[in-house]
XYZ file of C-alpha atoms in Angstrom:
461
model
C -15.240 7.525 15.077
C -17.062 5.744 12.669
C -15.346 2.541 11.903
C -15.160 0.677 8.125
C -14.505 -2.410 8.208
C -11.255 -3.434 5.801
C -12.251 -4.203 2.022
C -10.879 -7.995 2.269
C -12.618 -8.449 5.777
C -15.521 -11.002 5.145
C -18.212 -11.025 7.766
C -20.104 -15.030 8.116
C -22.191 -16.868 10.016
C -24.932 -13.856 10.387
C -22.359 -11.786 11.575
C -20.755 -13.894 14.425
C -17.554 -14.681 12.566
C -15.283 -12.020 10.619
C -12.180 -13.182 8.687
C -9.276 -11.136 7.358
C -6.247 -9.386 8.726
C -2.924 -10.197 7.278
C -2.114 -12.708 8.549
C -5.477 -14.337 8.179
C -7.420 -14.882 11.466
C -10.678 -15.694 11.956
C -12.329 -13.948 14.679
C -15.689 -15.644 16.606
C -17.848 -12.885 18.163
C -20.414 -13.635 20.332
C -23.644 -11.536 20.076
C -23.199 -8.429 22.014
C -19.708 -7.979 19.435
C -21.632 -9.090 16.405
C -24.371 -6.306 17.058
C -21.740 -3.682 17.665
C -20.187 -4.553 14.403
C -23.669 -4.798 12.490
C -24.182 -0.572 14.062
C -20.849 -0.025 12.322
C -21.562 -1.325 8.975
C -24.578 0.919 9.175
C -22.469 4.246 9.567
C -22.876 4.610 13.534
C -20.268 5.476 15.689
C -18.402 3.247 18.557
C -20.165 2.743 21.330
C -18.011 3.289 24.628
C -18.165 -0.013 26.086
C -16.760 -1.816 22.383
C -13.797 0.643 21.843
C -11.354 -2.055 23.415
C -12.819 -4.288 20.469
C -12.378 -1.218 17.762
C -8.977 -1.537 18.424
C -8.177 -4.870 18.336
C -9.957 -5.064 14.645
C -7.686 -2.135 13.590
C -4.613 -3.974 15.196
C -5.789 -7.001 13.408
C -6.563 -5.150 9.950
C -9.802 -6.122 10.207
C -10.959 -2.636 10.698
C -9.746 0.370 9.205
C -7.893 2.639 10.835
C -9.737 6.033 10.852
C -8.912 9.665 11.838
C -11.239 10.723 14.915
C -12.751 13.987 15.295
C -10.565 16.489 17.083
C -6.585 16.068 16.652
C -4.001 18.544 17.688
C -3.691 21.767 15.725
C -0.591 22.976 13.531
C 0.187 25.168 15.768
C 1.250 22.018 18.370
C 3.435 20.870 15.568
C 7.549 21.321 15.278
C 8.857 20.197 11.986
C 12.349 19.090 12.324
C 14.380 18.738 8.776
C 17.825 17.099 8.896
C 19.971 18.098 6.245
C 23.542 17.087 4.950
C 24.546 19.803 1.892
C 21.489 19.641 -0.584
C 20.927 23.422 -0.520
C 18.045 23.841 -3.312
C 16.440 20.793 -1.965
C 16.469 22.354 1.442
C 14.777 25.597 -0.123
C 12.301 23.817 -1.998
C 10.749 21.761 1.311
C 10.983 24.893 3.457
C 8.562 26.743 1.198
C 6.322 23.793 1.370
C 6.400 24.058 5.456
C 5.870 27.728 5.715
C 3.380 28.440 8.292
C 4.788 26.035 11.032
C 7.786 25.809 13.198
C 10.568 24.791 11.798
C 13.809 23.357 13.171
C 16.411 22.847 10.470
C 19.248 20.572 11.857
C 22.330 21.076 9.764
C 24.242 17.552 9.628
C 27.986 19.069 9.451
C 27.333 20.499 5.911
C 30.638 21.737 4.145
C 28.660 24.837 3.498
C 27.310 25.995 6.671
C 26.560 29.761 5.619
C 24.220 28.379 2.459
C 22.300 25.998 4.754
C 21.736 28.696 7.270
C 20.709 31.427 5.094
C 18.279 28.939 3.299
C 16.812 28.201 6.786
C 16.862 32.218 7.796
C 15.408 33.187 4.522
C 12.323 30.795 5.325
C 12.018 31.625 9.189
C 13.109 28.098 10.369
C 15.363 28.004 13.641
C 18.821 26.755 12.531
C 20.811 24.405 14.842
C 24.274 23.227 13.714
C 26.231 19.735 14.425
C 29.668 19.863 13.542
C 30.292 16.886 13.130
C 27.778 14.663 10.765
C 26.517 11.898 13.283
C 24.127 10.931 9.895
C 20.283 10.930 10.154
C 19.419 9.439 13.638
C 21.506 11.640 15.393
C 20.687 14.776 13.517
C 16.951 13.708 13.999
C 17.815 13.444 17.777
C 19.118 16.744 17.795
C 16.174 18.573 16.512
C 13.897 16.389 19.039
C 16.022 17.572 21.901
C 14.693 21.204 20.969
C 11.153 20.157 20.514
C 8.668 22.156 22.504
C 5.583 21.708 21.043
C 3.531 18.224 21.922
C 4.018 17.084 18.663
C 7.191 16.590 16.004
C 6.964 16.101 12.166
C 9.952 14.521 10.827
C 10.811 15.557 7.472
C 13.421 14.819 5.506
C 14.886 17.660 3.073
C 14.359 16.155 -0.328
C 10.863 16.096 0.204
C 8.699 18.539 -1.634
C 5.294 19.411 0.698
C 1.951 20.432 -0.856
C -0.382 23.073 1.463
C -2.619 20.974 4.189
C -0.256 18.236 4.437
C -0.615 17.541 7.889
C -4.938 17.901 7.421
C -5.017 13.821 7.072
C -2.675 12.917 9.865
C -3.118 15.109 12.794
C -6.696 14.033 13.649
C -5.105 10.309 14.275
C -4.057 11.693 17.286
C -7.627 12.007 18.752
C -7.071 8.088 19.699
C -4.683 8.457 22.756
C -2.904 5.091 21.742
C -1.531 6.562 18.771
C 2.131 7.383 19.031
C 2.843 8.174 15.618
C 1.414 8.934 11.349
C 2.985 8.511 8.469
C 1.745 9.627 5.299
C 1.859 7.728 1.834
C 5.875 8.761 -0.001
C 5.253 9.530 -3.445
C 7.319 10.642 -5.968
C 8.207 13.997 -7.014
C 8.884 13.756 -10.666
C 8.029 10.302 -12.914
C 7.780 11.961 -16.065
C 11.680 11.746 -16.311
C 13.651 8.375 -17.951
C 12.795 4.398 -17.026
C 14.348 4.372 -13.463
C 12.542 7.643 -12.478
C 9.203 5.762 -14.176
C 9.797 2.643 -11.914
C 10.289 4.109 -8.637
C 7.160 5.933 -9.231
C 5.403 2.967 -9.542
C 7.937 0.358 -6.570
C 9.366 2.724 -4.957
C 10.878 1.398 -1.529
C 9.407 4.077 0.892
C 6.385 4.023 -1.020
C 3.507 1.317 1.600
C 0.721 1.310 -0.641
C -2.619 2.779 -0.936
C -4.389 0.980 1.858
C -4.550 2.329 5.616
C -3.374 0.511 8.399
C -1.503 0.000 11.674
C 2.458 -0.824 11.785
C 3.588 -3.564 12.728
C 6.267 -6.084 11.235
C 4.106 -8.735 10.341
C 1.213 -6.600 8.909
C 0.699 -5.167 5.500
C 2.517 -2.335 6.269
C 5.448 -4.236 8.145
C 6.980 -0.398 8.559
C 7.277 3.291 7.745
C 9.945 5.260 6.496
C 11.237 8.629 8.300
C 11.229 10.657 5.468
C 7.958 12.013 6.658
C 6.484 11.183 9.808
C 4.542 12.516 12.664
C 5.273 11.377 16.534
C 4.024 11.916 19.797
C 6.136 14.064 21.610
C 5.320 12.065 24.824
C 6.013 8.619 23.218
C 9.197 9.433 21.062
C 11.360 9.064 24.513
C 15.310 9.444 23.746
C 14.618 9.233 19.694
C 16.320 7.317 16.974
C 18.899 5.088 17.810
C 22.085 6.750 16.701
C 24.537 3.243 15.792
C 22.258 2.292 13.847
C 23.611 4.020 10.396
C 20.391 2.489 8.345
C 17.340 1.044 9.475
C 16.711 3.664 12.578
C 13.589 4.305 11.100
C 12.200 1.150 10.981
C 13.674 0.249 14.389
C 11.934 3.205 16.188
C 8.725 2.561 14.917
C 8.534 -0.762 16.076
C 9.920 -0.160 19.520
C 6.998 2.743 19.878
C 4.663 -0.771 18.451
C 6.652 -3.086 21.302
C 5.754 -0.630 23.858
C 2.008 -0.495 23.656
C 2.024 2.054 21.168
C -0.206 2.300 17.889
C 1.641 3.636 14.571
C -0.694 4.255 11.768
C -0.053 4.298 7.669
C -2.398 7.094 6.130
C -1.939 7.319 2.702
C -4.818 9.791 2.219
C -1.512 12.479 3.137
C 0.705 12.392 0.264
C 4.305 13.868 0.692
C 6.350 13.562 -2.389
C 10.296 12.293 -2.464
C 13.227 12.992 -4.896
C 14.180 9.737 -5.420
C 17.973 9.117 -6.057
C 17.520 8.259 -10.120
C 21.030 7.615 -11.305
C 21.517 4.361 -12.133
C 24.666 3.824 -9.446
C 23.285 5.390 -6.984
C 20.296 3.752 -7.193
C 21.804 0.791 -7.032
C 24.259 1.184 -4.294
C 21.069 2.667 -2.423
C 19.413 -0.883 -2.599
C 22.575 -2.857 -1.610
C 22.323 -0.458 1.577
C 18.378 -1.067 2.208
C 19.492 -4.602 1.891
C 22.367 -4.725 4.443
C 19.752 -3.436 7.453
C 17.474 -6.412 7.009
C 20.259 -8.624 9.036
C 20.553 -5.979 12.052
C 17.234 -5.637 12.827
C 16.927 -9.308 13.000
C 19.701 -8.936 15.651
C 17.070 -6.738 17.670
C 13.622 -8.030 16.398
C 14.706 -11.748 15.900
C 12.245 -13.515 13.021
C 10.252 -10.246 12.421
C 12.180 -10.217 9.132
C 11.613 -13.807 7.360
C 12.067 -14.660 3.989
C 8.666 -15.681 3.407
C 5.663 -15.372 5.472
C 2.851 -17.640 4.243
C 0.255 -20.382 5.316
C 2.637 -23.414 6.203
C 0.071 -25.847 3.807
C 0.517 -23.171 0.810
C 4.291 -22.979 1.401
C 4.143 -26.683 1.007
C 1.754 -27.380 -1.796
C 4.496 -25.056 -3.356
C 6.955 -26.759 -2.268
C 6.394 -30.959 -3.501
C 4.660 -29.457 -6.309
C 8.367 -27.952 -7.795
C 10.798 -30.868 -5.924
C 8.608 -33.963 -5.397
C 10.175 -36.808 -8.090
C 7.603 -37.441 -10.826
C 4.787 -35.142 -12.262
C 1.724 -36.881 -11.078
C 3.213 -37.091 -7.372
C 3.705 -33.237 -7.583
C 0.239 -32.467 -8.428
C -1.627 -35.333 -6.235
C 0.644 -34.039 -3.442
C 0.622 -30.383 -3.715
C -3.424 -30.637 -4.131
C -3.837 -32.612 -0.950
C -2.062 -29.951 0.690
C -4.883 -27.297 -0.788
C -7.230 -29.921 0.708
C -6.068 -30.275 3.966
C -5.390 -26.371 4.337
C -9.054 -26.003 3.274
C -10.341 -28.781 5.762
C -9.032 -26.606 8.380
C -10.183 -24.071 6.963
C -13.595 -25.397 7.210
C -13.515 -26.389 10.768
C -12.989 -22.849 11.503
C -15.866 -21.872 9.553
C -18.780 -24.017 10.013
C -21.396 -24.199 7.796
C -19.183 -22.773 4.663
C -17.439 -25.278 2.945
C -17.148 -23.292 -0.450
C -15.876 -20.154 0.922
C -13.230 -22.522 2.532
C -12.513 -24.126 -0.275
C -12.162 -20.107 -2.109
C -9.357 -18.871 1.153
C -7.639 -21.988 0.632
C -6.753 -21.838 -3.318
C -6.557 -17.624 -2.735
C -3.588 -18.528 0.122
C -2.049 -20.982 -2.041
C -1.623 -18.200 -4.993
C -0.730 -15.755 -2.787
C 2.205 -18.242 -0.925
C 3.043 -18.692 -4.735
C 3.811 -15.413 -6.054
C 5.384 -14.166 -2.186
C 7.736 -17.184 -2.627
C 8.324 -16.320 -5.987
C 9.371 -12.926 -4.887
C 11.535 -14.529 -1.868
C 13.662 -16.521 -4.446
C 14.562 -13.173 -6.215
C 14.883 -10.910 -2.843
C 16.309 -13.591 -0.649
C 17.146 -17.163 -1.921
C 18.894 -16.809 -5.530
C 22.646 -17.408 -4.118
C 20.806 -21.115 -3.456
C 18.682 -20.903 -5.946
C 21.267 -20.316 -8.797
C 23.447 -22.962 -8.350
C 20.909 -25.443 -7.366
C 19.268 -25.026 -10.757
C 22.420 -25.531 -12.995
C 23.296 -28.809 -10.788
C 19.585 -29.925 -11.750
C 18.094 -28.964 -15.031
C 14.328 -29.321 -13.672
C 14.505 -26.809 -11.344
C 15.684 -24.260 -13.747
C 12.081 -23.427 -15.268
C 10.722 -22.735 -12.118
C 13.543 -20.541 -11.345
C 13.229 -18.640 -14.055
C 9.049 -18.437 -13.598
C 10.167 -17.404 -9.973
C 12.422 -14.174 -11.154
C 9.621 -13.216 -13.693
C 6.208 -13.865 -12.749
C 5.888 -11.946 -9.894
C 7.098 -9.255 -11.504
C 4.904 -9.540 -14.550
C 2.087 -10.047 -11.602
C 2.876 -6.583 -10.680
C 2.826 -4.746 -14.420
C -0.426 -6.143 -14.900
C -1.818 -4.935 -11.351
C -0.732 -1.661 -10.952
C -0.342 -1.232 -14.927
C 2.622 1.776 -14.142
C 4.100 4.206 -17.240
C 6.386 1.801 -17.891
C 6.484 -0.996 -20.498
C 6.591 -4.606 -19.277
C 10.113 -5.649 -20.231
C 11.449 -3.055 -18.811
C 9.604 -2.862 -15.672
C 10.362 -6.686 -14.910
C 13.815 -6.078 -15.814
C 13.833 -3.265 -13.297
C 11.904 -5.863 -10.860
C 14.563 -8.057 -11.320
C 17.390 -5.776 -10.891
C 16.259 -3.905 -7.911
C 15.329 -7.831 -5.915
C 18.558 -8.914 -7.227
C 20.969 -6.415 -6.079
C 18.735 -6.208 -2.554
C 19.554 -9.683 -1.940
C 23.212 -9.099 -2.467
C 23.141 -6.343 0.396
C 21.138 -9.138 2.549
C 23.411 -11.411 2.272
C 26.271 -8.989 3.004
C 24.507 -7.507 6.240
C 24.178 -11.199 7.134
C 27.599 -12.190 6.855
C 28.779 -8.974 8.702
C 26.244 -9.858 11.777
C 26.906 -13.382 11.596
C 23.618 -15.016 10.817
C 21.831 -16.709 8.578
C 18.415 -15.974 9.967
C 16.696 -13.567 7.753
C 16.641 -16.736 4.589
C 14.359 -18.992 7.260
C 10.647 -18.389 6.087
C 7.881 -18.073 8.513
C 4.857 -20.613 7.795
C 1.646 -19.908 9.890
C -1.290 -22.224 10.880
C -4.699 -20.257 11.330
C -5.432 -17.804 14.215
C -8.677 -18.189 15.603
C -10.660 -17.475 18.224
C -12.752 -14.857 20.393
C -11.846 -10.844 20.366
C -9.130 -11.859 23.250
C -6.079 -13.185 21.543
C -2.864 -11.521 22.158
């Protein structure tokens, strides 16, 4: 393997000192590690002795995470398709997987002879439930059949392109992989403004950057719609009471037990996302009501807002301190004291300091921006009728990042709309939060989670 290092990894301190990740660390190497680092930034491979090192960085996000020569071959692959009803969107994936060995699981469909003639017609090995146990246990029951070393997920409203699998299988070379996913795209955006902005925010779409899984990375988790797993590390499967979030919840028990799960989005399998307006939305209150039972399992790996603790609170005085020369003195000594930390951390480079500490403070911005509208606005609301000040910021809060977005990712979409859309889809999540959380019984999932910096040598946990 060749490593790269991450785009928004910055090496310092002639080499001995790399900083990145999300979160932030800052990572002191001592010579031996700088070297090794140096040989990858000039294209060579890793050396055997620094692999333990490799993997940290990729664990880290310092360091890419890059498909290794070698990999299993389709031929060690089972595809196993769930399905409930959706006949034509059954036939459609099934002449995208032709080629491999299929399992389709049929989900109690009222139609049982139309399911199983689809899956004849394409050569796939039908299995029938009875009863619909939804998509953990019908995923469970396709696993239990699994022969092969390795089993592709695949949900039956996905539409697959020839050579889907080239990008993810060679993952696999690295023994401490347990499981792929490839980047969720949709099938058709050239239909009306809600088909237009889920092609551009959709919810199982992570992003065009690689990296590994884990809940307090960039890519916090992967959906199930298309995934590839380990035969040896899947164990029993999905957890079957869990009627939303199994996906999530499996791939971070594979990541609690040692396991590496990696985001490729160089494989692109494309969705049918659900485009009607109520359906949409009563899609997003369900997404929503998860959030609170997974904190029940993975306590604080869901918070409202994860941020640098002196961003959060530069943010923080800067809206609710009385008077508007104590909000701005305040708020910038907090960007001063984050950036003399900063600075102890990274001798000899005061300005770049200076740079992290004003780019965390805009990012802790527009994330608790987005927080308000996702999390907070049953608080937020009522808080900003009772006091007139706060409603600008309120209003900046369910708009900017949103308008942030348009102007990133510039989507075919126009800008009201797509912030409306923004606003809609945070809105109506939050509403399915805060119902999961009053069916669990806690409150949790609103707390935020403010960091200090990680630092230190290539050891840390």
């Amino acid at each position: 393997m060749i490593p790269r290092l991450d785009p928004g990894t910055r090496v310092l301190a002639k080499g001995r000192i790399l900083v990145g990740g999300s979160p932030r660390r800052v990572l002191h190497l001592d010579r031996a590690q700088a070297d090794e680092v140096a040989r990858w930034r000039a294209g060579r491979p890793v050396s055997g002795s620094h692999r333990a090192l490799a993997r940290l960085l990729v664990e880290a996000g310092l360091l890419r995470p890059e498909p290794e020569a070698g990999g299993p071959r389709d031929a060690e692959v089972t595809v196993v398709v769930p399905v409930h009803g959706r006949v034509r969107e059954l036939a459609a994936c099934l002449a995208g997987l032709r080629g491999l060995e299929v399992i389709v699981v049929d989900d109690g469909s009222p139609d049982e002879e139309a399911v199983s003639k689809v899956a004849s017609d394409a050569g796939a090995t039908y299995v029938r439930r009875d009863t619909q146990g939804g998509p953990a246990a019908a995923r469970n029951t396709g696993l239990a059949a699994v022969t092969t070393p390795y089993v592709a997920f695949v949900d039956s409203d996905c539409v697959l392109e020839p050579g889907w699998l080239d990008r993810l299988l060679p993952h696999f070379a690295a023994q401490e992989v347990a499981a792929v996913a490839p980047r969720i795209v949709s099938h058709d955006a050239g239909g009306g403004w809600l088909s237009r902005y889920e092609a551009a925010r959709s919810a199982l779409d992570m992003g065009d950057t690689a990296a590994v899984v884990r809940p307090d990375g960039p890519v916090p988790y992967v959906p199930t719609a298309a995934l590839v797993v380990r035969r040896a590390a899947a164990g029993a499967g999905f957890d079957e009471r869990l009627a939303l979030g199994e996906d999530v919840d499996f791939v971070w028990r594979l990541a609690a037990s040692g396991w590496q799960v990696r985001y490729e989005p160089g494989a692109r399998v494309a969705h049918r996302h659900r485009i009607r307006l109520g359906t949409w939305l009563a899609r997003r209150v369900q997404y929503g009501t998860a959030v609170a039972a997974l904190d029940r399992r993975y306590p604080g790996a869901i918070p409202a807002l994860d941020a640098s603790a002196w961003s959060a609170l530069a943010w923080a005085v800067a809206v609710c301190a009385p008077g508007r020369a104590a909000r701005v003195g305040l708020a910038a000594a907090c960007v001063a004291a984050h950036a003399a930390r900063l600075a102890r951390e990274l001798p000899g480079e005061p300005a770049r300091a200076a740079v992290l500490a004003g780019a965390d403070t805009l990012t802790a911005g527009r994330l608790a921006g987005a927080s308000v509208t996702q999390v907070w606005w049953p608080l937020a609301l009522p808080a900003a009728i009772a006091v007139p000040r706060l409603r600008l910021p309120l209003v900046a809060a369910l708009t900017l990042p949103a308008l942030a977005e348009w102007v990133e990712r510039r989507p075919p979409l126009d800008p009201v709309r797509y912030v409306a859309a923004h606003v809609l889809d945070d809105v109506v999540g939050a509403v399915g939060l805060w119902k999961g959380m009053l069916r669990e019984r806690t409150f949790r999932p609103l707390s935020p989670r403010l960091r200090r910096i990680r630092s230190g040598g290539p050891s840390w946990p």
